[in-house]
Amino acid sequence: MTTEISIVATLSALAALAILAYRHRGSRKQSEAEVNAWKLRLEQDLKQAREERNRLLDALGDAFLLVDSDANVRFANDAARSLFGNRELVNRPVREAFLDPRLADALLRCLATGEPVQSRVVLPQQTSPRGDLETRGVNAWIIDAAQLTNPNGGMTTTRVIIRDVTAEHQIEQVRKDFVANASHELRTPLAIINGYLENLLDDDMIAEPEMARRFLTIMRKHADRISRIVEDMLVISRLESGEANALKIEPFRFRSCIKDILERLESVIRNQQAEMVVTMPDPDLMMQGDRFYWTQVLFNLVENALKQNPYTGLRVEVGCHQVGDNLQIWVADNGVGIPSADLPHIFRRFFRVEKHHSQQEIKGTGLGLSIVKRAIEAHGGTIGVTSVPGSETKFLITVPKDLR
Ligand code: ADP
């Protein structure tokens, strides 16, 4: 009996153990499933956070990259991808990813020292990060690199921003060239005036009235040139300083501008026996704009035609007609023309066609066409030029008829 009891007791104990083990297995399975669910949710959250971060970084206008401490690119936003012509960037060493070592250098300096680096890099067209897409010639970039702090220790990441500053660089370059060219252009007549002054005073030429008069006449010619250059520079600077917004816009008859300039140039036209033709299908055509600048535009263009062809029998045409909402204005002549190689540079400040000026001394500052272009642009218009030397040189302006 006792044996039976002990067998039953043992069996019940075993059954209880089995039930316990079964229950335990069940709860282990349950907690495993719970852990898996947590894991999944965590992964989804991480993925979502990463996607959100990428979306935000893609919205940046500047190229943005993350680089690990082995100098491998780990992330590149949309702007970076398109900047590098959609070349593969991620998982590539920066030296390989960037076309020019000068771009990579700033970033590698930051990786080596841990110090933030901001560096301006000016590159020739061939090694622009934009690759074959670069058409702007010399291009300029700011590389801004700094290490991100990693609170958990481990691998450090460096963020890199590449900003395109080509437009600012070009403006700066134009300013520098302007100052350099202006100083050069002013220095020449000033040196001549100083030379004659020395002659007059130090060599006592003042005692010889005839010689003195000759010297003074030359000096006056060069002083006139200085004031012409200064005046032209002031007009350009006014047009560029945003004062263009303060143009005095008013309606006026275009014919009145033509009348004004023909009067001002009357003696030159008469001396050269130039044939002046005015083509205006609507003689009462009105336009809106600053009459002062439009008169200057027409004056510079017609004066150029006469000045560049100082012989008799030149034909100059001034025309204006309406095309849709625009006005087309042109000044054409049948003179020496402009060599095709010079045409792209003709509106640059101080540019003068070499060939024209070696032949005879033609007055000019090389600023006339820059003023013309700036004044037209201030009115929302454009100007172009075509030239077949000896046949037709035509400056064609297109400008909205009504300024809003
Ligand atoms: P400039 O003060 O020398 O006239 P511009 O800027 O007005 O300066 O013109 C630049 C150059 O373009 C001139 O020096 C001249 O060589 C050339 N040019 C301008 N207009 C004409 C034209 N109608 N025919 C031939 N050459 C021209």
CSV table of C-alpha atoms and ligand atoms in Angstrom, one decimal:
chain,number,residue,atom,x,y,z
A,1,MET,CA,0.0,0.0,0.0
A,2,THR,CA,2.8,2.3,1.0
A,3,THR,CA,4.6,1.5,-2.2
A,4,GLU,CA,1.4,2.3,-4.2
A,5,ILE,CA,1.0,5.6,-2.4
A,6,SER,CA,4.6,6.5,-3.1
A,7,ILE,CA,4.2,5.6,-6.8
A,8,VAL,CA,1.1,7.8,-7.0
A,9,ALA,CA,2.9,10.6,-5.2
A,10,THR,CA,5.8,10.3,-7.5
A,11,LEU,CA,3.6,10.3,-10.6
A,12,SER,CA,1.6,13.3,-9.3
A,13,ALA,CA,4.9,15.2,-8.7
A,14,LEU,CA,6.1,14.3,-12.2
A,15,ALA,CA,2.7,15.4,-13.7
A,16,ALA,CA,3.0,18.7,-11.7
A,17,LEU,CA,6.5,19.2,-13.1
A,18,ALA,CA,5.4,18.4,-16.6
A,19,ILE,CA,2.6,21.0,-16.2
A,20,LEU,CA,5.1,23.5,-14.9
A,21,ALA,CA,7.5,22.8,-17.7
A,22,TYR,CA,4.7,23.1,-20.3
A,23,ARG,CA,3.6,26.4,-18.8
A,24,HIS,CA,7.1,27.7,-18.7
A,25,ARG,CA,7.7,26.8,-22.4
A,26,GLY,CA,4.5,28.6,-23.2
A,27,SER,CA,5.6,31.8,-21.5
A,28,ARG,CA,9.1,31.6,-23.0
A,29,LYS,CA,7.5,31.4,-26.5
A,30,GLN,CA,5.3,34.3,-25.6
A,31,SER,CA,8.1,36.5,-24.4
A,32,GLU,CA,10.2,35.6,-27.4
A,33,ALA,CA,7.3,36.7,-29.6
A,34,GLU,CA,7.1,39.9,-27.6
A,35,VAL,CA,10.8,40.6,-28.0
A,36,ASN,CA,10.5,40.0,-31.7
A,37,ALA,CA,7.6,42.4,-32.0
A,38,TRP,CA,9.6,45.1,-30.1
A,39,LYS,CA,12.5,44.5,-32.4
A,40,LEU,CA,10.4,44.9,-35.5
A,41,ARG,CA,8.8,48.0,-34.2
A,42,LEU,CA,12.2,49.4,-33.2
A,43,GLU,CA,13.6,48.7,-36.7
A,44,GLN,CA,10.5,50.3,-38.3
A,45,ASP,CA,11.0,53.4,-36.1
A,46,LEU,CA,14.7,53.5,-37.0
A,47,LYS,CA,13.9,53.2,-40.7
A,48,GLN,CA,11.3,55.9,-40.5
A,49,ALA,CA,13.6,58.2,-38.6
A,50,ARG,CA,16.4,57.6,-41.2
A,51,GLU,CA,14.0,58.3,-44.0
A,52,GLU,CA,12.8,61.4,-42.4
A,53,ARG,CA,16.4,62.6,-41.8
A,54,ASN,CA,17.2,61.9,-45.5
A,55,ARG,CA,14.1,63.7,-46.6
A,56,LEU,CA,15.1,66.8,-44.6
A,57,LEU,CA,18.7,66.6,-45.9
A,58,ASP,CA,17.5,66.2,-49.4
A,59,ALA,CA,15.5,69.4,-49.0
A,60,LEU,CA,18.7,71.3,-48.4
A,61,GLY,CA,19.9,73.4,-51.4
A,62,ASP,CA,23.5,72.7,-50.6
A,63,ALA,CA,25.3,69.5,-51.2
A,64,PHE,CA,25.5,67.6,-47.9
A,65,LEU,CA,27.6,64.5,-47.2
A,66,LEU,CA,28.4,62.3,-44.2
A,67,VAL,CA,31.9,60.8,-44.1
A,68,ASP,CA,33.2,58.2,-41.7
A,69,SER,CA,36.6,58.3,-40.0
A,70,ASP,CA,38.2,56.2,-42.8
A,71,ALA,CA,37.3,58.9,-45.3
A,72,ASN,CA,34.5,56.9,-46.9
A,73,VAL,CA,31.3,58.6,-48.0
A,74,ARG,CA,28.4,57.2,-45.9
A,75,PHE,CA,25.6,59.5,-47.1
A,76,ALA,CA,25.0,62.0,-49.9
A,77,ASN,CA,21.8,64.1,-50.2
A,78,ASP,CA,20.0,64.9,-53.5
A,79,ALA,CA,22.0,68.1,-54.1
A,80,ALA,CA,25.3,66.3,-53.6
A,81,ARG,CA,24.2,63.5,-56.0
A,82,SER,CA,23.2,65.9,-58.7
A,83,LEU,CA,26.3,68.1,-58.1
A,84,PHE,CA,28.5,65.1,-58.8
A,85,GLY,CA,26.6,64.3,-61.9
A,86,ASN,CA,24.7,61.4,-60.3
A,87,ARG,CA,28.0,59.5,-59.9
A,88,GLU,CA,28.0,56.8,-57.2
A,89,LEU,CA,29.2,58.5,-54.0
A,90,VAL,CA,28.2,56.3,-51.1
A,91,ASN,CA,30.8,53.8,-49.9
A,92,ARG,CA,33.5,55.4,-52.0
A,93,PRO,CA,36.6,57.1,-50.5
A,94,VAL,CA,36.3,60.9,-50.8
A,95,ARG,CA,39.5,61.2,-52.9
A,96,GLU,CA,37.7,59.0,-55.5
A,97,ALA,CA,34.3,60.6,-55.2
A,98,PHE,CA,35.5,64.2,-55.6
A,99,LEU,CA,37.0,65.0,-59.0
A,100,ASP,CA,39.7,67.4,-57.8
A,101,PRO,CA,42.0,66.7,-54.8
A,102,ARG,CA,41.6,70.4,-53.7
A,103,LEU,CA,38.0,69.7,-52.9
A,104,ALA,CA,38.9,66.6,-50.8
A,105,ASP,CA,41.9,68.3,-49.1
A,106,ALA,CA,39.8,70.6,-46.9
A,107,LEU,CA,37.7,67.6,-45.7
A,108,LEU,CA,40.7,65.4,-45.1
A,109,ARG,CA,42.3,68.2,-43.0
A,110,CYS,CA,39.2,68.1,-40.8
A,111,LEU,CA,39.3,64.3,-40.5
A,112,ALA,CA,43.0,64.5,-39.6
A,113,THR,CA,42.8,67.2,-37.0
A,114,GLY,CA,39.2,67.0,-35.8
A,115,GLU,CA,39.0,70.7,-36.2
A,116,PRO,CA,36.2,72.3,-38.3
A,117,VAL,CA,37.4,73.5,-41.7
A,118,GLN,CA,35.9,76.2,-44.0
A,119,SER,CA,37.8,76.5,-47.2
A,120,ARG,CA,37.2,78.3,-50.5
A,121,VAL,CA,38.3,76.4,-53.6
A,122,VAL,CA,38.5,77.9,-57.1
A,123,LEU,CA,38.7,75.4,-59.8
A,124,PRO,CA,39.2,75.4,-63.6
A,125,GLN,CA,36.2,74.2,-65.7
A,126,GLN,CA,37.7,70.7,-66.4
A,127,THR,CA,37.9,69.7,-62.7
A,128,SER,CA,34.6,71.2,-61.5
A,129,PRO,CA,32.7,68.7,-59.3
A,130,ARG,CA,29.9,69.2,-61.9
A,131,GLY,CA,32.1,67.4,-64.4
A,132,ASP,CA,30.9,67.8,-68.0
A,133,LEU,CA,27.9,69.8,-66.8
A,134,GLU,CA,30.1,72.7,-66.0
A,135,THR,CA,29.9,75.4,-68.6
A,136,ARG,CA,30.8,78.4,-66.5
A,137,GLY,CA,34.5,78.3,-66.8
A,138,VAL,CA,36.3,79.0,-63.5
A,139,ASN,CA,34.0,77.8,-60.7
A,140,ALA,CA,34.2,78.4,-56.9
A,141,TRP,CA,33.1,76.3,-53.9
A,142,ILE,CA,33.0,76.6,-50.2
A,143,ILE,CA,33.8,73.3,-48.4
A,144,ASP,CA,32.5,73.4,-44.8
A,145,ALA,CA,33.5,70.3,-42.8
A,146,ALA,CA,33.0,69.6,-39.1
A,147,GLN,CA,33.0,66.5,-37.0
A,148,LEU,CA,29.7,65.5,-35.4
A,149,THR,CA,29.9,64.7,-31.7
A,150,ASN,CA,29.0,61.1,-30.9
A,151,PRO,CA,27.7,60.8,-27.3
A,152,ASN,CA,28.0,57.0,-27.3
A,153,GLY,CA,31.7,57.0,-28.4
A,154,GLY,CA,32.5,54.8,-31.3
A,155,MET,CA,33.2,55.9,-34.9
A,156,THR,CA,33.1,59.6,-35.5
A,157,THR,CA,31.2,61.0,-38.5
A,158,THR,CA,32.1,64.2,-40.3
A,159,ARG,CA,29.5,66.3,-42.0
A,160,VAL,CA,30.4,68.2,-45.2
A,161,ILE,CA,28.6,71.0,-46.9
A,162,ILE,CA,29.6,72.0,-50.4
A,163,ARG,CA,28.3,75.4,-51.4
A,164,ASP,CA,28.4,76.8,-55.0
A,165,VAL,CA,29.7,80.3,-54.8
A,166,THR,CA,30.6,80.7,-58.5
A,167,ALA,CA,28.2,83.6,-59.1
A,168,GLU,CA,29.6,85.6,-56.1
A,169,HIS,CA,33.2,84.7,-57.3
A,170,GLN,CA,32.3,86.0,-60.8
A,171,ILE,CA,30.9,89.3,-59.5
A,172,GLU,CA,34.0,89.8,-57.3
A,173,GLN,CA,36.2,89.1,-60.3
A,174,VAL,CA,34.3,91.6,-62.5
A,175,ARG,CA,34.7,94.2,-59.7
A,176,LYS,CA,38.4,93.5,-59.5
A,177,ASP,CA,38.8,93.7,-63.2
A,178,PHE,CA,36.8,96.9,-63.3
A,179,VAL,CA,39.0,98.6,-60.7
A,180,ALA,CA,42.2,97.3,-62.4
A,181,ASN,CA,41.1,98.4,-65.9
A,182,ALA,CA,39.8,101.8,-64.6
A,183,SER,CA,43.1,102.5,-62.8
A,184,HIS,CA,45.0,101.5,-66.0
A,185,GLU,CA,42.8,103.6,-68.2
A,186,LEU,CA,43.1,106.7,-65.9
A,187,ARG,CA,46.8,106.2,-65.3
A,188,THR,CA,47.7,106.6,-69.0
A,189,PRO,CA,46.2,110.1,-69.6
A,190,LEU,CA,47.4,111.2,-66.1
A,191,ALA,CA,51.0,110.1,-66.9
A,192,ILE,CA,50.8,112.1,-70.2
A,193,ILE,CA,49.5,115.2,-68.4
A,194,ASN,CA,52.2,114.9,-65.7
A,195,GLY,CA,54.9,114.5,-68.4
A,196,TYR,CA,53.8,117.8,-70.1
A,197,LEU,CA,53.6,119.6,-66.7
A,198,GLU,CA,57.2,118.6,-66.0
A,199,ASN,CA,58.2,119.9,-69.4
A,200,LEU,CA,56.4,123.2,-68.8
A,201,LEU,CA,57.6,123.8,-65.2
A,202,ASP,CA,60.9,122.0,-64.8
A,203,ASP,CA,62.3,122.6,-68.3
A,204,ASP,CA,60.9,126.1,-68.2
A,205,MET,CA,58.9,125.7,-71.5
A,206,ILE,CA,56.3,128.1,-70.1
A,207,ALA,CA,58.5,130.9,-71.3
A,208,GLU,CA,57.9,129.7,-74.9
A,209,PRO,CA,54.2,130.6,-75.5
A,210,GLU,CA,53.8,128.7,-78.7
A,211,MET,CA,55.2,125.5,-77.2
A,212,ALA,CA,53.3,126.0,-74.0
A,213,ARG,CA,50.0,126.4,-75.9
A,214,ARG,CA,50.7,123.2,-77.8
A,215,PHE,CA,51.4,121.3,-74.5
A,216,LEU,CA,48.3,122.8,-72.8
A,217,THR,CA,46.1,121.7,-75.7
A,218,ILE,CA,47.4,118.1,-75.5
A,219,MET,CA,46.9,118.2,-71.7
A,220,ARG,CA,43.3,119.4,-72.1
A,221,LYS,CA,42.6,116.5,-74.5
A,222,HIS,CA,43.8,114.0,-72.0
A,223,ALA,CA,42.0,115.7,-69.1
A,224,ASP,CA,38.8,115.5,-71.2
A,225,ARG,CA,39.4,111.8,-71.6
A,226,ILE,CA,39.7,111.4,-67.8
A,227,SER,CA,36.4,113.2,-67.2
A,228,ARG,CA,34.7,111.1,-69.9
A,229,ILE,CA,35.9,107.8,-68.3
A,230,VAL,CA,34.9,109.0,-64.8
A,231,GLU,CA,31.4,110.1,-66.1
A,232,ASP,CA,30.9,106.7,-67.8
A,233,MET,CA,32.0,104.9,-64.7
A,234,LEU,CA,29.5,106.8,-62.6
A,235,VAL,CA,26.7,106.0,-65.0
A,236,ILE,CA,27.6,102.3,-64.9
A,237,SER,CA,27.8,102.4,-61.1
A,238,ARG,CA,24.4,104.1,-60.8
A,239,LEU,CA,22.8,101.5,-63.1
A,240,GLU,CA,24.4,98.7,-61.1
A,241,SER,CA,23.9,100.0,-57.6
A,242,GLY,CA,20.2,99.1,-57.6
A,243,GLU,CA,19.4,102.7,-58.3
A,244,ALA,CA,18.0,101.2,-61.5
A,245,ASN,CA,14.9,100.7,-59.5
A,246,ALA,CA,14.7,104.4,-59.3
A,247,LEU,CA,14.6,104.8,-63.1
A,248,LYS,CA,12.3,107.6,-64.0
A,249,ILE,CA,9.7,105.6,-65.9
A,250,GLU,CA,7.3,107.7,-68.0
A,251,PRO,CA,5.7,107.4,-71.4
A,252,PHE,CA,7.4,109.2,-74.2
A,253,ARG,CA,7.5,109.2,-78.0
A,254,PHE,CA,10.4,107.2,-79.2
A,255,ARG,CA,10.8,109.6,-82.2
A,256,SER,CA,11.7,112.4,-79.8
A,257,CYS,CA,14.8,110.5,-78.6
A,258,ILE,CA,15.9,110.0,-82.2
A,259,LYS,CA,15.3,113.7,-82.9
A,260,ASP,CA,17.5,114.6,-79.9
A,261,ILE,CA,20.5,112.4,-80.8
A,262,LEU,CA,20.4,113.5,-84.5
A,263,GLU,CA,20.6,117.1,-83.3
A,264,ARG,CA,23.5,116.3,-80.9
A,265,LEU,CA,25.4,114.5,-83.6
A,266,GLU,CA,24.4,116.9,-86.4
A,267,SER,CA,27.9,118.3,-87.1
A,268,VAL,CA,29.6,114.8,-87.2
A,269,ILE,CA,26.8,113.6,-89.6
A,270,ARG,CA,27.3,116.6,-91.8
A,271,ASN,CA,31.1,116.3,-91.8
A,272,GLN,CA,31.0,112.6,-92.7
A,273,GLN,CA,28.1,113.2,-95.1
A,274,ALA,CA,26.5,110.2,-93.5
A,275,GLU,CA,23.1,109.0,-94.7
A,276,MET,CA,20.8,108.7,-91.7
A,277,VAL,CA,17.7,106.6,-92.2
A,278,VAL,CA,14.9,106.4,-89.6
A,279,THR,CA,12.5,103.3,-90.0
A,280,MET,CA,9.4,103.7,-87.9
A,281,PRO,CA,6.2,102.2,-89.3
A,282,ASP,CA,4.3,104.1,-86.6
A,283,PRO,CA,6.0,107.5,-86.2
A,284,ASP,CA,4.0,108.2,-83.0
A,285,LEU,CA,5.1,104.9,-81.3
A,286,MET,CA,5.1,105.5,-77.5
A,287,MET,CA,7.3,103.6,-75.1
A,288,GLN,CA,7.7,103.5,-71.3
A,289,GLY,CA,11.0,104.0,-69.7
A,290,ASP,CA,13.6,106.5,-68.6
A,291,ARG,CA,14.0,108.8,-71.5
A,292,PHE,CA,17.4,110.0,-70.3
A,293,TYR,CA,18.9,106.4,-70.5
A,294,TRP,CA,17.1,105.6,-73.8
A,295,THR,CA,18.6,108.8,-75.4
A,296,GLN,CA,22.0,107.7,-74.1
A,297,VAL,CA,21.6,104.2,-75.5
A,298,LEU,CA,20.7,105.5,-79.0
A,299,PHE,CA,23.4,108.1,-78.8
A,300,ASN,CA,26.1,105.6,-77.9
A,301,LEU,CA,25.1,103.2,-80.7
A,302,VAL,CA,24.8,105.9,-83.4
A,303,GLU,CA,27.9,107.7,-82.3
A,304,ASN,CA,29.8,104.3,-82.4
A,305,ALA,CA,28.7,103.7,-86.0
A,306,LEU,CA,29.9,107.2,-87.0
A,307,LYS,CA,33.1,107.1,-84.9
A,308,GLN,CA,34.2,103.7,-86.1
A,309,ASN,CA,33.8,104.7,-89.8
A,310,PRO,CA,35.3,108.2,-90.1
A,311,TYR,CA,34.8,108.5,-93.9
A,312,THR,CA,32.1,109.9,-96.1
A,313,GLY,CA,29.2,108.0,-97.4
A,314,LEU,CA,28.3,105.8,-94.4
A,315,ARG,CA,24.7,104.7,-94.1
A,316,VAL,CA,23.2,104.4,-90.6
A,317,GLU,CA,19.7,103.2,-89.9
A,318,VAL,CA,17.8,103.7,-86.7
A,319,GLY,CA,14.5,101.7,-86.4
A,320,CYS,CA,11.8,100.8,-84.0
A,321,HIS,CA,8.6,98.7,-84.3
A,322,GLN,CA,6.3,96.8,-82.1
A,323,VAL,CA,6.3,93.0,-82.1
A,324,GLY,CA,3.6,91.6,-79.8
A,325,ASP,CA,4.1,93.1,-76.3
A,326,ASN,CA,7.7,94.0,-77.1
A,327,LEU,CA,9.4,96.8,-79.0
A,328,GLN,CA,12.3,96.0,-81.3
A,329,ILE,CA,14.8,98.8,-81.7
A,330,TRP,CA,17.8,98.6,-83.9
A,331,VAL,CA,20.8,100.6,-85.1
A,332,ALA,CA,22.6,99.3,-88.1
A,333,ASP,CA,25.5,100.6,-90.3
A,334,ASN,CA,27.3,99.4,-93.4
A,335,GLY,CA,30.8,100.2,-92.0
A,336,VAL,CA,33.9,98.2,-91.1
A,337,GLY,CA,32.0,95.9,-88.7
A,338,ILE,CA,33.2,93.9,-85.8
A,339,PRO,CA,35.3,90.7,-86.3
A,340,SER,CA,33.4,87.6,-85.3
A,341,ALA,CA,36.0,86.7,-82.7
A,342,ASP,CA,35.4,90.0,-80.9
A,343,LEU,CA,31.6,89.9,-81.0
A,344,PRO,CA,31.2,87.9,-77.7
A,345,HIS,CA,33.3,90.5,-75.8
A,346,ILE,CA,31.9,93.6,-77.2
A,347,PHE,CA,29.7,94.5,-74.2
A,348,ARG,CA,32.5,94.0,-71.7
A,349,ARG,CA,33.8,97.0,-69.9
A,350,PHE,CA,36.8,98.7,-71.5
A,351,PHE,CA,36.8,96.3,-74.4
A,352,ARG,CA,37.8,97.9,-77.7
A,353,VAL,CA,38.4,96.1,-80.9
A,354,GLU,CA,42.2,96.1,-81.3
A,355,LYS,CA,42.1,96.3,-85.1
A,356,HIS,CA,40.0,99.4,-85.1
A,357,HIS,CA,42.2,101.4,-82.8
A,358,SER,CA,45.6,100.6,-84.2
A,359,GLN,CA,44.6,102.1,-87.6
A,360,GLN,CA,43.5,105.5,-86.4
A,361,GLU,CA,43.0,107.3,-83.1
A,362,ILE,CA,39.4,106.9,-82.4
A,363,LYS,CA,38.1,108.5,-79.3
A,364,GLY,CA,36.4,106.1,-76.8
A,365,THR,CA,36.5,104.7,-73.3
A,366,GLY,CA,35.4,101.2,-74.1
A,367,LEU,CA,32.5,101.8,-71.7
A,368,GLY,CA,29.8,102.9,-74.1
A,369,LEU,CA,28.4,99.5,-74.9
A,370,SER,CA,28.5,98.4,-71.2
A,371,ILE,CA,26.3,101.4,-70.4
A,372,VAL,CA,24.0,100.5,-73.3
A,373,LYS,CA,23.6,96.9,-72.1
A,374,ARG,CA,23.1,97.9,-68.4
A,375,ALA,CA,20.5,100.5,-69.3
A,376,ILE,CA,18.6,98.1,-71.5
A,377,GLU,CA,18.7,95.4,-68.8
A,378,ALA,CA,17.4,97.8,-66.2
A,379,HIS,CA,14.4,98.2,-68.5
A,380,GLY,CA,13.9,94.4,-68.6
A,381,GLY,CA,15.3,94.2,-72.2
A,382,THR,CA,18.1,92.5,-74.0
A,383,ILE,CA,20.5,93.5,-76.7
A,384,GLY,CA,22.3,91.4,-79.3
A,385,VAL,CA,24.7,92.2,-82.2
A,386,THR,CA,25.4,90.7,-85.6
A,387,SER,CA,28.1,91.9,-88.0
A,388,VAL,CA,29.1,91.2,-91.5
A,389,PRO,CA,32.0,93.6,-91.9
A,390,GLY,CA,31.6,96.0,-94.8
A,391,SER,CA,27.9,95.0,-95.2
A,392,GLU,CA,25.9,95.3,-92.0
A,393,THR,CA,26.6,95.7,-88.3
A,394,LYS,CA,23.3,95.6,-86.4
A,395,PHE,CA,22.5,96.1,-82.7
A,396,LEU,CA,19.1,94.7,-82.0
A,397,ILE,CA,17.2,95.6,-78.8
A,398,THR,CA,14.1,93.8,-77.5
A,399,VAL,CA,12.3,95.4,-74.6
A,400,PRO,CA,8.8,95.1,-73.1
A,401,LYS,CA,6.6,98.0,-74.4
A,402,ASP,CA,4.9,98.5,-71.1
A,403,LEU,CA,6.8,98.3,-67.8
A,404,ARG,CA,4.8,97.1,-64.9
B,1,ADP,P1,34.1,102.9,-77.2
B,1,ADP,O1,34.1,104.0,-76.2
B,1,ADP,O2,35.5,102.5,-77.6
B,1,ADP,O3,33.3,103.3,-78.4
B,1,ADP,P2,32.2,100.9,-76.8
B,1,ADP,O4,31.9,100.1,-75.6
B,1,ADP,O5,31.1,101.8,-77.2
B,1,ADP,O6,33.5,101.7,-76.5
B,1,ADP,O7,32.5,99.9,-78.0
B,1,ADP,C1,33.5,98.9,-77.8
B,1,ADP,C2,34.1,98.6,-79.1
B,1,ADP,O8,33.2,98.0,-80.0
B,1,ADP,C3,34.6,99.9,-79.9
B,1,ADP,O9,35.9,100.3,-79.4
B,1,ADP,C4,34.7,99.4,-81.3
B,1,ADP,O10,35.9,98.7,-81.5
B,1,ADP,C5,33.6,98.3,-81.4
B,1,ADP,N1,32.3,98.8,-82.0
B,1,ADP,C6,31.2,99.3,-81.4
B,1,ADP,N2,30.3,99.7,-82.3
B,1,ADP,C7,30.8,99.4,-83.5
B,1,ADP,C8,30.3,99.6,-84.8
B,1,ADP,N3,29.1,100.1,-85.1
B,1,ADP,N4,31.1,99.3,-85.9
B,1,ADP,C9,32.4,98.8,-85.6
B,1,ADP,N5,32.9,98.6,-84.4
B,1,ADP,C10,32.1,98.9,-83.3
